[in-house]
Every structure is written in C-alpha cells, then in structure tokens.
PDB file of C-alpha atoms in Angstrom:
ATOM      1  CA  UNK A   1       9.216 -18.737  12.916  1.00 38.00           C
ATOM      2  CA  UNK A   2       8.748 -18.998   9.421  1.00 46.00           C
ATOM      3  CA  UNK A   3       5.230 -19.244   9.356  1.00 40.00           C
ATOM      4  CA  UNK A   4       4.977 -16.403  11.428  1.00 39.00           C
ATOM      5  CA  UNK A   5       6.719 -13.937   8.936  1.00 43.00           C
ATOM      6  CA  UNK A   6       4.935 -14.977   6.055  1.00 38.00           C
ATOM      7  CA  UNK A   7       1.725 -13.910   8.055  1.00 55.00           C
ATOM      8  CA  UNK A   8       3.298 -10.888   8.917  1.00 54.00           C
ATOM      9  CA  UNK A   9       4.290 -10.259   5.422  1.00 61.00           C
ATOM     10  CA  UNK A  10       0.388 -10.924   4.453  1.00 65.00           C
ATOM     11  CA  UNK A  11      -0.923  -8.523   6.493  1.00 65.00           C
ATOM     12  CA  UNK A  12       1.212  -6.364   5.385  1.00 67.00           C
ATOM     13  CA  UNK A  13       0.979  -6.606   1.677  1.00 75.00           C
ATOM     14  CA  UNK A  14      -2.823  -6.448   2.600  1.00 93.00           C
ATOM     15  CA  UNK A  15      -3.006  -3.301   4.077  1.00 95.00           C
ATOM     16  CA  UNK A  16      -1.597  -1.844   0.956  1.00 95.00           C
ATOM     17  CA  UNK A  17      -4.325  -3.102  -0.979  1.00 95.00           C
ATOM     18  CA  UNK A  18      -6.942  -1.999   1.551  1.00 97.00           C
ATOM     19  CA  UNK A  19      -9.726   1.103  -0.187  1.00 97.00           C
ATOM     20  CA  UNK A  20      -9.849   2.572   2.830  1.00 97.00           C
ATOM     21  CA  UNK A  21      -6.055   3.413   2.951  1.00 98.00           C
ATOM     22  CA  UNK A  22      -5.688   5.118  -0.269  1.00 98.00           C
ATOM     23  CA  UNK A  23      -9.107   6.766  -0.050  1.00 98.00           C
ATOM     24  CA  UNK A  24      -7.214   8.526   2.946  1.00 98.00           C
ATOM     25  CA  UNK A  25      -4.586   8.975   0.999  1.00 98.00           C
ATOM     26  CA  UNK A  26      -6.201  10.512  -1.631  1.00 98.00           C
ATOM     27  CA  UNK A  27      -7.858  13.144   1.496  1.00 98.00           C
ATOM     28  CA  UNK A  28      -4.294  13.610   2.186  1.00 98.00           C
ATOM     29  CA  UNK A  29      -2.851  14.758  -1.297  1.00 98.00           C
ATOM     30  CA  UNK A  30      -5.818  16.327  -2.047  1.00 98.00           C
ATOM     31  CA  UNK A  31      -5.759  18.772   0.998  1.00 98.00           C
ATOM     32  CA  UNK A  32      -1.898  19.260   0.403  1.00 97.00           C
ATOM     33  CA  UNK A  33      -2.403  20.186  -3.122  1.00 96.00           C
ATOM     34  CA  UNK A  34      -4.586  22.444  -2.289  1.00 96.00           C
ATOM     35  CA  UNK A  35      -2.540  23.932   0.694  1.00 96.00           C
ATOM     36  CA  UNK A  36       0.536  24.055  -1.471  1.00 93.00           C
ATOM     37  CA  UNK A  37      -0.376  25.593  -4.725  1.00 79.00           C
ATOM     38  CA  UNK A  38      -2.286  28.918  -4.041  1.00 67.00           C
ATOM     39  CA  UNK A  39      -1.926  31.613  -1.427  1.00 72.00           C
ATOM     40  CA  UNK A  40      -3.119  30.453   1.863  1.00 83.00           C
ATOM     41  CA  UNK A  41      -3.294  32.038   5.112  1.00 91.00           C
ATOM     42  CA  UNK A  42      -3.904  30.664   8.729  1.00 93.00           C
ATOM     43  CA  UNK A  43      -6.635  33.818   9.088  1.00 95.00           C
ATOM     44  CA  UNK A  44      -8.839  31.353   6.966  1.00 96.00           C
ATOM     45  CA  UNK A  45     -10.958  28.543   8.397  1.00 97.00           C
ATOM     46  CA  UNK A  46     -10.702  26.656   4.937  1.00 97.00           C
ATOM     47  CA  UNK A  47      -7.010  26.255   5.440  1.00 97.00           C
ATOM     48  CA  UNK A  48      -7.207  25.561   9.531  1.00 97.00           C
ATOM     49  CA  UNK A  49      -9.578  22.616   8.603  1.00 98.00           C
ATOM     50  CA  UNK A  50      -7.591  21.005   6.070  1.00 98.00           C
ATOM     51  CA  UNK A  51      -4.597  21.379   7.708  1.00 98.00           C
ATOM     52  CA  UNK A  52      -6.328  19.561  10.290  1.00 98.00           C
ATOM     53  CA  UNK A  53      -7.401  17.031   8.012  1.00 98.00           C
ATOM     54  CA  UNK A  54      -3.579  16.135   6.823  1.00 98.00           C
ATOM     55  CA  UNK A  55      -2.788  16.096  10.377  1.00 98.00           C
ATOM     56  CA  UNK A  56      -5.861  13.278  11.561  1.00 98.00           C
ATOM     57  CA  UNK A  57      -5.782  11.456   7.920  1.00 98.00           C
ATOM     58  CA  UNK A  58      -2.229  11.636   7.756  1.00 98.00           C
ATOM     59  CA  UNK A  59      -2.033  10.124  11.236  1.00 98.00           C
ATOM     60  CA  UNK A  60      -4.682   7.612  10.701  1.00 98.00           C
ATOM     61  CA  UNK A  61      -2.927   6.379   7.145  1.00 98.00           C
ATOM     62  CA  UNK A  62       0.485   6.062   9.441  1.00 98.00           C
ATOM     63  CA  UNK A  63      -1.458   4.196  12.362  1.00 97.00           C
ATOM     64  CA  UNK A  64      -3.022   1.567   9.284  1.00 97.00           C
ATOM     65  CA  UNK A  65       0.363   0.848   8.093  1.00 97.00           C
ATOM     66  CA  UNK A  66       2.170   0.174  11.794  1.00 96.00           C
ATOM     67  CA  UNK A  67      -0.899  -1.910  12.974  1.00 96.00           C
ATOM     68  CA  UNK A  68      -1.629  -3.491   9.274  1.00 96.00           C
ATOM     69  CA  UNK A  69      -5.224  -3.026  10.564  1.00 95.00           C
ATOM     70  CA  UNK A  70      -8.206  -1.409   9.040  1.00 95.00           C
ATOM     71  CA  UNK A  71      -8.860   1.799  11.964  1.00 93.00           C
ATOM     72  CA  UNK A  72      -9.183   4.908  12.859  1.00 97.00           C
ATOM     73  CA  UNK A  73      -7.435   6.652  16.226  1.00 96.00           C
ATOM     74  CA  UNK A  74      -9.721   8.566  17.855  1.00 97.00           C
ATOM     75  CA  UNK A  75     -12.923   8.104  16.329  1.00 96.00           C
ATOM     76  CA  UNK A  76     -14.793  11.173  18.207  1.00 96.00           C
ATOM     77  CA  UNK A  77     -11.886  13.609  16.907  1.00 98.00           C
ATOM     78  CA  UNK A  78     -12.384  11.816  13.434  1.00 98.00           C
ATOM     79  CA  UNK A  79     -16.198  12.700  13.497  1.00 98.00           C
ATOM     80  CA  UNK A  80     -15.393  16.379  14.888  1.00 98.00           C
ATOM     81  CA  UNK A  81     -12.886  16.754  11.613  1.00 98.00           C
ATOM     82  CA  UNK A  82     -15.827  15.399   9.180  1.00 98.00           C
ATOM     83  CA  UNK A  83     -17.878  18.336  10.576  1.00 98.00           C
ATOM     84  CA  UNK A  84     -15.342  20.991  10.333  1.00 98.00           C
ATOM     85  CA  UNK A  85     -14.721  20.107   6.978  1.00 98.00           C
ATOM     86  CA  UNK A  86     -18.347  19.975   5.956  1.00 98.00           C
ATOM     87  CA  UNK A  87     -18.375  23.322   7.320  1.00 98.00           C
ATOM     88  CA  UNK A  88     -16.029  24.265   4.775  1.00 98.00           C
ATOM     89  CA  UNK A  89     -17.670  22.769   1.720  1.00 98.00           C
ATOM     90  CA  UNK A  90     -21.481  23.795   2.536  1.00 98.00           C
ATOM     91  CA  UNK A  91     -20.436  27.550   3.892  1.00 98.00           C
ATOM     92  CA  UNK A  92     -17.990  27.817   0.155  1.00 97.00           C
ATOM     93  CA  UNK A  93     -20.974  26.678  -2.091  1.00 98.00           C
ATOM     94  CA  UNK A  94     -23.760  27.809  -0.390  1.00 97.00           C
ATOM     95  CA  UNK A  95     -22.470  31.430   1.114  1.00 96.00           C
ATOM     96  CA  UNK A  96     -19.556  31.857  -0.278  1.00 96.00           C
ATOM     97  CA  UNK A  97     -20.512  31.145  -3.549  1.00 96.00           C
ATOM     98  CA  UNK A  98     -24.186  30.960  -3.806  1.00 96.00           C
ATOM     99  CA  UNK A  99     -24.835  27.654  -4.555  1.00 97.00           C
ATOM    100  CA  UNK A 100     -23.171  28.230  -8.055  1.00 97.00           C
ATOM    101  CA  UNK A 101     -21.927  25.024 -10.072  1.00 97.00           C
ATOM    102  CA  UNK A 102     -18.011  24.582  -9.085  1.00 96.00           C
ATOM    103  CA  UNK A 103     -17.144  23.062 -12.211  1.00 96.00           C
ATOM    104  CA  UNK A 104     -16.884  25.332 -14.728  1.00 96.00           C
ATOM    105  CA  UNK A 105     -14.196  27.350 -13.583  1.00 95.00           C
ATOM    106  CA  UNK A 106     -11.785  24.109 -13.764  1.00 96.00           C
ATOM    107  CA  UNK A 107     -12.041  24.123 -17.371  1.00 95.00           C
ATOM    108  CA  UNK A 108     -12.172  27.464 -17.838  1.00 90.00           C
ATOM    109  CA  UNK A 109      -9.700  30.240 -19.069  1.00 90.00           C
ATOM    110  CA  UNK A 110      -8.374  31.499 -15.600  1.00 87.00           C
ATOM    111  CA  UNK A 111      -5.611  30.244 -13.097  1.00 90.00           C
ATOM    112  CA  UNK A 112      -6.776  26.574 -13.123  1.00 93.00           C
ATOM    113  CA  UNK A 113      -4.194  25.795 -10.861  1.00 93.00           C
ATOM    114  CA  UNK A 114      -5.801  27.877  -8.186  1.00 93.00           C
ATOM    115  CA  UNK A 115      -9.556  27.333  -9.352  1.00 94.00           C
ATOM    116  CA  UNK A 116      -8.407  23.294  -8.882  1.00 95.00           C
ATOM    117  CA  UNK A 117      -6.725  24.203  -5.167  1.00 96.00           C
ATOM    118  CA  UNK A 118      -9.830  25.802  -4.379  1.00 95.00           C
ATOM    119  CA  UNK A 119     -11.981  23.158  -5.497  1.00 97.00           C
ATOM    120  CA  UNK A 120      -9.723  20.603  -3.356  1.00 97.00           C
ATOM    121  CA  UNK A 121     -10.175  22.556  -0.255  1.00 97.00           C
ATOM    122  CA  UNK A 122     -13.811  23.081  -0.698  1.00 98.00           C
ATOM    123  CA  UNK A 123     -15.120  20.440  -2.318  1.00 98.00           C
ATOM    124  CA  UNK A 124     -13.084  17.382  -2.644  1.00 98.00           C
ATOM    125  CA  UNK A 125     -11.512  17.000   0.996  1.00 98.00           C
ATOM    126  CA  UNK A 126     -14.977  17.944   2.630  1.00 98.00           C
ATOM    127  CA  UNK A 127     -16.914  15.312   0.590  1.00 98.00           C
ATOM    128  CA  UNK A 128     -14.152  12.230   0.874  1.00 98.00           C
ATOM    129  CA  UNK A 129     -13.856  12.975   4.343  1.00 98.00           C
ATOM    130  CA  UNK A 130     -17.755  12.475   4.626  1.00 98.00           C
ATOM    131  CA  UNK A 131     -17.285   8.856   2.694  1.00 98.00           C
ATOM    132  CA  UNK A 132     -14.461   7.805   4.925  1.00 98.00           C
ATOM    133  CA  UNK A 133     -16.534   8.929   7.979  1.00 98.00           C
ATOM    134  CA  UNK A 134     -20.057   6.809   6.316  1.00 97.00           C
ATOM    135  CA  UNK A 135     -17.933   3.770   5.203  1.00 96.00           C
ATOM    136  CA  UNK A 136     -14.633   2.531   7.473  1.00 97.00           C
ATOM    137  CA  UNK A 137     -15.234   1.536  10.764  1.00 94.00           C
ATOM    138  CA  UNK A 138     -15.639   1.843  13.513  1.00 95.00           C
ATOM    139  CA  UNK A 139     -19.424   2.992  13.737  1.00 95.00           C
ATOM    140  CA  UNK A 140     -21.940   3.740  15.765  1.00 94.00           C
ATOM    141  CA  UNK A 141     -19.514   4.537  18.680  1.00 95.00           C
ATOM    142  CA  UNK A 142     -19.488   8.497  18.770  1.00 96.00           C
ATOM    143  CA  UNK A 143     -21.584   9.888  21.594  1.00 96.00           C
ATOM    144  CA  UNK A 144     -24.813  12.879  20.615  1.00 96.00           C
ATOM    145  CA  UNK A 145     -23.202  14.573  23.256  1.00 96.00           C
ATOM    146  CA  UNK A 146     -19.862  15.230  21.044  1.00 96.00           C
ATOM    147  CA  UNK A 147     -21.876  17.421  19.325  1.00 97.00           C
ATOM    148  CA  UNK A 148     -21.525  20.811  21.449  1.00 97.00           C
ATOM    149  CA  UNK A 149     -17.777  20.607  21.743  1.00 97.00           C
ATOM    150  CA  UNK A 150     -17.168  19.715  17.659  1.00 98.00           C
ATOM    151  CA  UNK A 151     -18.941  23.555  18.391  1.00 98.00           C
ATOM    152  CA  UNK A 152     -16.526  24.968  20.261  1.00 98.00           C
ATOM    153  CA  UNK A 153     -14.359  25.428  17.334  1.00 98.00           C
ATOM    154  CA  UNK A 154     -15.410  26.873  14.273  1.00 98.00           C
ATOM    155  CA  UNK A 155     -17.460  29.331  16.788  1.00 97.00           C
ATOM    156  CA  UNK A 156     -14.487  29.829  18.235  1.00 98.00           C
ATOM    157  CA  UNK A 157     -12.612  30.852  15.006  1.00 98.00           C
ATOM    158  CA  UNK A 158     -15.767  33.650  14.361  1.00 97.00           C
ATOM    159  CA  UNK A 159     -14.867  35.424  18.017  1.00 97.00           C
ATOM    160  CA  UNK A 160     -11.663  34.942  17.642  1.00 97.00           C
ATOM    161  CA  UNK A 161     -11.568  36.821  14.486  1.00 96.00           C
ATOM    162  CA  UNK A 162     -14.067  39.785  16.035  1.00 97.00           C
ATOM    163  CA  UNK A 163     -11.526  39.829  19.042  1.00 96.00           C
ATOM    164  CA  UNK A 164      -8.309  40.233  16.457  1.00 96.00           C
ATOM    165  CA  UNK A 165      -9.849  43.270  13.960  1.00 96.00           C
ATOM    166  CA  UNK A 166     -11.089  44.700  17.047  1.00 94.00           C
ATOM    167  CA  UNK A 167      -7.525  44.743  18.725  1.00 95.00           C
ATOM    168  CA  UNK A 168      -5.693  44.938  15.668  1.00 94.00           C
ATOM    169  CA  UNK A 169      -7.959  46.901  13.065  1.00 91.00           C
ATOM    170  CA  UNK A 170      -4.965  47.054  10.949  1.00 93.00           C
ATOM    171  CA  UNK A 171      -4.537  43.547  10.376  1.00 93.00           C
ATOM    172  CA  UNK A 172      -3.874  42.259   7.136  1.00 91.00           C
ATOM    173  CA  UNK A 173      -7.356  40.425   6.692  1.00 91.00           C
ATOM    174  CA  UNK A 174      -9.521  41.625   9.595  1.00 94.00           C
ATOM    175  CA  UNK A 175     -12.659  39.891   8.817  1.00 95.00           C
ATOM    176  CA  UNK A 176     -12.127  36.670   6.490  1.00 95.00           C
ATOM    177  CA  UNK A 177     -15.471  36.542   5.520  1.00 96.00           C
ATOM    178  CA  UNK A 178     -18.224  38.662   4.969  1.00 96.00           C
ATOM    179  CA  UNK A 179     -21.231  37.615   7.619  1.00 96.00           C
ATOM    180  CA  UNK A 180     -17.860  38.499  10.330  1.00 97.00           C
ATOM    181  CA  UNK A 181     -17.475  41.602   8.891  1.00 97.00           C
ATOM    182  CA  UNK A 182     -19.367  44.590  11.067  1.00 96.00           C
ATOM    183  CA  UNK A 183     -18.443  47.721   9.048  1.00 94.00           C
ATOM    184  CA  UNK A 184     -22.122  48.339   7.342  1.00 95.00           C
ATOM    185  CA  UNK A 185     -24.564  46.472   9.398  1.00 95.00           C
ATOM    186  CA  UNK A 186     -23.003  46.355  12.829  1.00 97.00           C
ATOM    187  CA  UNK A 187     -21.533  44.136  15.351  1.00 96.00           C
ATOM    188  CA  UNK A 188     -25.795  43.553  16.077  1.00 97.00           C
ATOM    189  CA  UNK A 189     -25.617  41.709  12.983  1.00 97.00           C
ATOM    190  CA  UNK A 190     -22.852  39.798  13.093  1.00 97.00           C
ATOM    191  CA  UNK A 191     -24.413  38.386  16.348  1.00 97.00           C
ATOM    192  CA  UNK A 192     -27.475  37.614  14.547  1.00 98.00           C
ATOM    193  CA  UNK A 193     -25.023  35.932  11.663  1.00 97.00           C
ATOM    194  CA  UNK A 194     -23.363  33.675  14.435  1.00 96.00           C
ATOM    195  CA  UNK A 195     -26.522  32.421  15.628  1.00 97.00           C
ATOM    196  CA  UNK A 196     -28.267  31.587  12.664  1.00 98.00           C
ATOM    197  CA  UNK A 197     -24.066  29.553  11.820  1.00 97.00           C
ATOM    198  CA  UNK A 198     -24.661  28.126  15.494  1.00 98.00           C
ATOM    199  CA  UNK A 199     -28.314  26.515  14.820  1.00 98.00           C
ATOM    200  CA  UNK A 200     -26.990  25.573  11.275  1.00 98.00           C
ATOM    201  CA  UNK A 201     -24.081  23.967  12.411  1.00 98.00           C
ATOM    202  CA  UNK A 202     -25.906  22.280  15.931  1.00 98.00           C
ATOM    203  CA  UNK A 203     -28.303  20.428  13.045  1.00 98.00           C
ATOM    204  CA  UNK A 204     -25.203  19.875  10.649  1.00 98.00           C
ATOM    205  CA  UNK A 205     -23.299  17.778  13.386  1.00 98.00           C
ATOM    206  CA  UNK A 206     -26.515  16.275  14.848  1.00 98.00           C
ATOM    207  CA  UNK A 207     -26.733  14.728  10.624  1.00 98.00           C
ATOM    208  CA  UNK A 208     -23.623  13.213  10.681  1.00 98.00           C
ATOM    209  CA  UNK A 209     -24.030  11.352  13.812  1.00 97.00           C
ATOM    210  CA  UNK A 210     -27.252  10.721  12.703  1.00 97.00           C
ATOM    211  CA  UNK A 211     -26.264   8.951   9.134  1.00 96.00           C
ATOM    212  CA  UNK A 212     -23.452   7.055  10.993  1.00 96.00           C
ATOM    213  CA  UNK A 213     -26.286   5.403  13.163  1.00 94.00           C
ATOM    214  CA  UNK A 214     -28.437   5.206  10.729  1.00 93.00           C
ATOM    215  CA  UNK A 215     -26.243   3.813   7.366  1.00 88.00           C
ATOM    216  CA  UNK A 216     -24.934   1.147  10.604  1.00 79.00           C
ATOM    217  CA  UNK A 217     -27.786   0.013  12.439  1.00 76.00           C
ATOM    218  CA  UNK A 218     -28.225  -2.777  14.405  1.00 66.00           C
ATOM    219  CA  UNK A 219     -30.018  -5.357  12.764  1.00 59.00           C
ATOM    220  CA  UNK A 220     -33.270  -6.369  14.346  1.00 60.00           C
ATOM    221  CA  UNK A 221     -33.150  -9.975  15.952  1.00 58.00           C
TER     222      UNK A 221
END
C-alpha cells in the first residue's frame, strides 16, 4: 500500500513538472488576459475563438492533472481549435492589419494594456496553440476529412453576421469586419470575399494536418 502511494505521489509531482502542462497554461492566461482587460464583445470572432481556447486548454490542463498523464481529450476538436485560432492570427496581421510589425505598439505611447490584450488574442494564443498542436501527442491521428467541418464554423460566423445586420440593421456592430461589410461594394462582393476566406481557409486546415503528419512520420523500416 505504501509503495503504491509513493507512485501515485510521483506521477503526480511529475505532471507538474511536465512542458506541455504549463505551455497550456500559459494558452490559458494568455487568452484570459486578453479577454479580461479590454472591451470585448461576442459579435467578434477573435473573442469566440479564444474563449474557445480557455474552454479546450482549460479542459485539457484539468484532464492532465486528474489522469497525471501527458494528453489531450478530443484530439480532432483540439486540431479544429488550432485552426480557428490561426484564423485569428493570419486574418489580424495580414487583413486586419496589413502585415504590419505587431511590436511596436507594445512599447509604444498608447494604452499598452490594450495594445498587449490585443497582441494576446492575435498573436500569442494563435501561435502557442500551433506549438502545442506540432509538439504533444497524440499525432498523426486526425482524419483529412475533419477538414470541411473545422469549416463549418468560422463560415458560419460570416452568414451569421450577414443574417443579423440584415434582420437587425440597427445592431450595435452590424458587420465586425470590413470584407462582411456590404454598404459600398455590395452583398456581390461580400460573396466573392467569403469565397476567396473559404479556399484560404480549405488550404489553411489542409497545412496543419499536413505538418502534424509530416513533423510525425512514420519512420521507414
């Protein structure tokens, strides 16, 4: 009986001294920080995906410490939150904010509490998320065919957010961002917008099953 409690002690002193806990952890603060400390709004995907990412990581950290095991639960919903998120980060820099260096305004003269939030949400979360999802097992065990239904979401969120301004064209933030927004070029090109996203984000998911398959392959006998 004795033995058996030291061993379970072990384990669980190990777990605590496991990376890939407090690299989750770290996901988990950093998306909270970010959540807590600025003015956020469910009308914006940034803040649906990290909320989502408290909710899996947070999980996943509390799932670690019951089992004293090295896991993650679900590991087709963990690659489906890897690719929301990287939606986040590459539609901030790239359309959002044109691909324009994100670290100057952290050291700058403005609100760095909410230029450091921002940076969390966009940057941080996205990218760690990526790490966990390219470094702690398992691998190699999410299906190609996952990829259309990670889809269903963040397309989802775009008609979703037609459907409300045109219902409610009153609505406090009718279109959250701008290639949603029909008022000068027409709902012809906001179409056009979501199928260039949908291409973009078919190849995005199609790369991160990829690099899991390809940072893990099998090794040739």
């Amino acid at each position: 009986m004795r033995g058996t409690v030291i061993r379970g002690g072990a384990a669980g002193m190990a777990i605590w001294l496991r990376p890939e806990l407090w690299l989750r952890v770290v996901i988990v603060v950093a998306a909270a920080f970010g959540l807590s400390f600025r003015d956020n709004s469910l009308t914006y995907y940034t803040v649906q995906s990290n909320l989502i990412a408290v909710a899996y990581f947070g999980w996943a950290i509390w799932r670690m410490i019951g089992t004293k095991k090295v896991m993650s639960p679900s590991p087709r919903l963990r690659g489906a939150v890897v690719f929301w998120l990287a939606i986040t980060g590459l539609v901030a820099h790239f359309l959002l904010n044109n691909g324009a260096n994100p670290l100057p305004p952290l050291f700058g003269d403005g609100d760095l509490i909410h230029e450091w939030c921002v940076f969390c949400l966009h940057y941080v979360v996205p990218v760690l998320a990526l790490v966990d999802w390219l470094t702690v097992r398992p691998h190699r065990v999410v299906p190609w065919t996952n990829v259309p239904f990670w889809l269903l979401y963040p397309l989802g969120y775009g008609a979703f957010a037609e459907f409300r301004a045109f219902v409610y064209p009153d609505y406090p933030v009718p279109y959250p961002y701008f290639f949603l927004d029909p008022t000068e070029n027409g709902y012809g090109w906001v179409a056009q917008q979501f199928g260039i996203l949908a291409i973009e984000f078919a190849v995005l998911a199609v790369i991160i099953v990829g690099l899991d398959r390809l940072v893990h392959r099998k090794p040739k006998r």
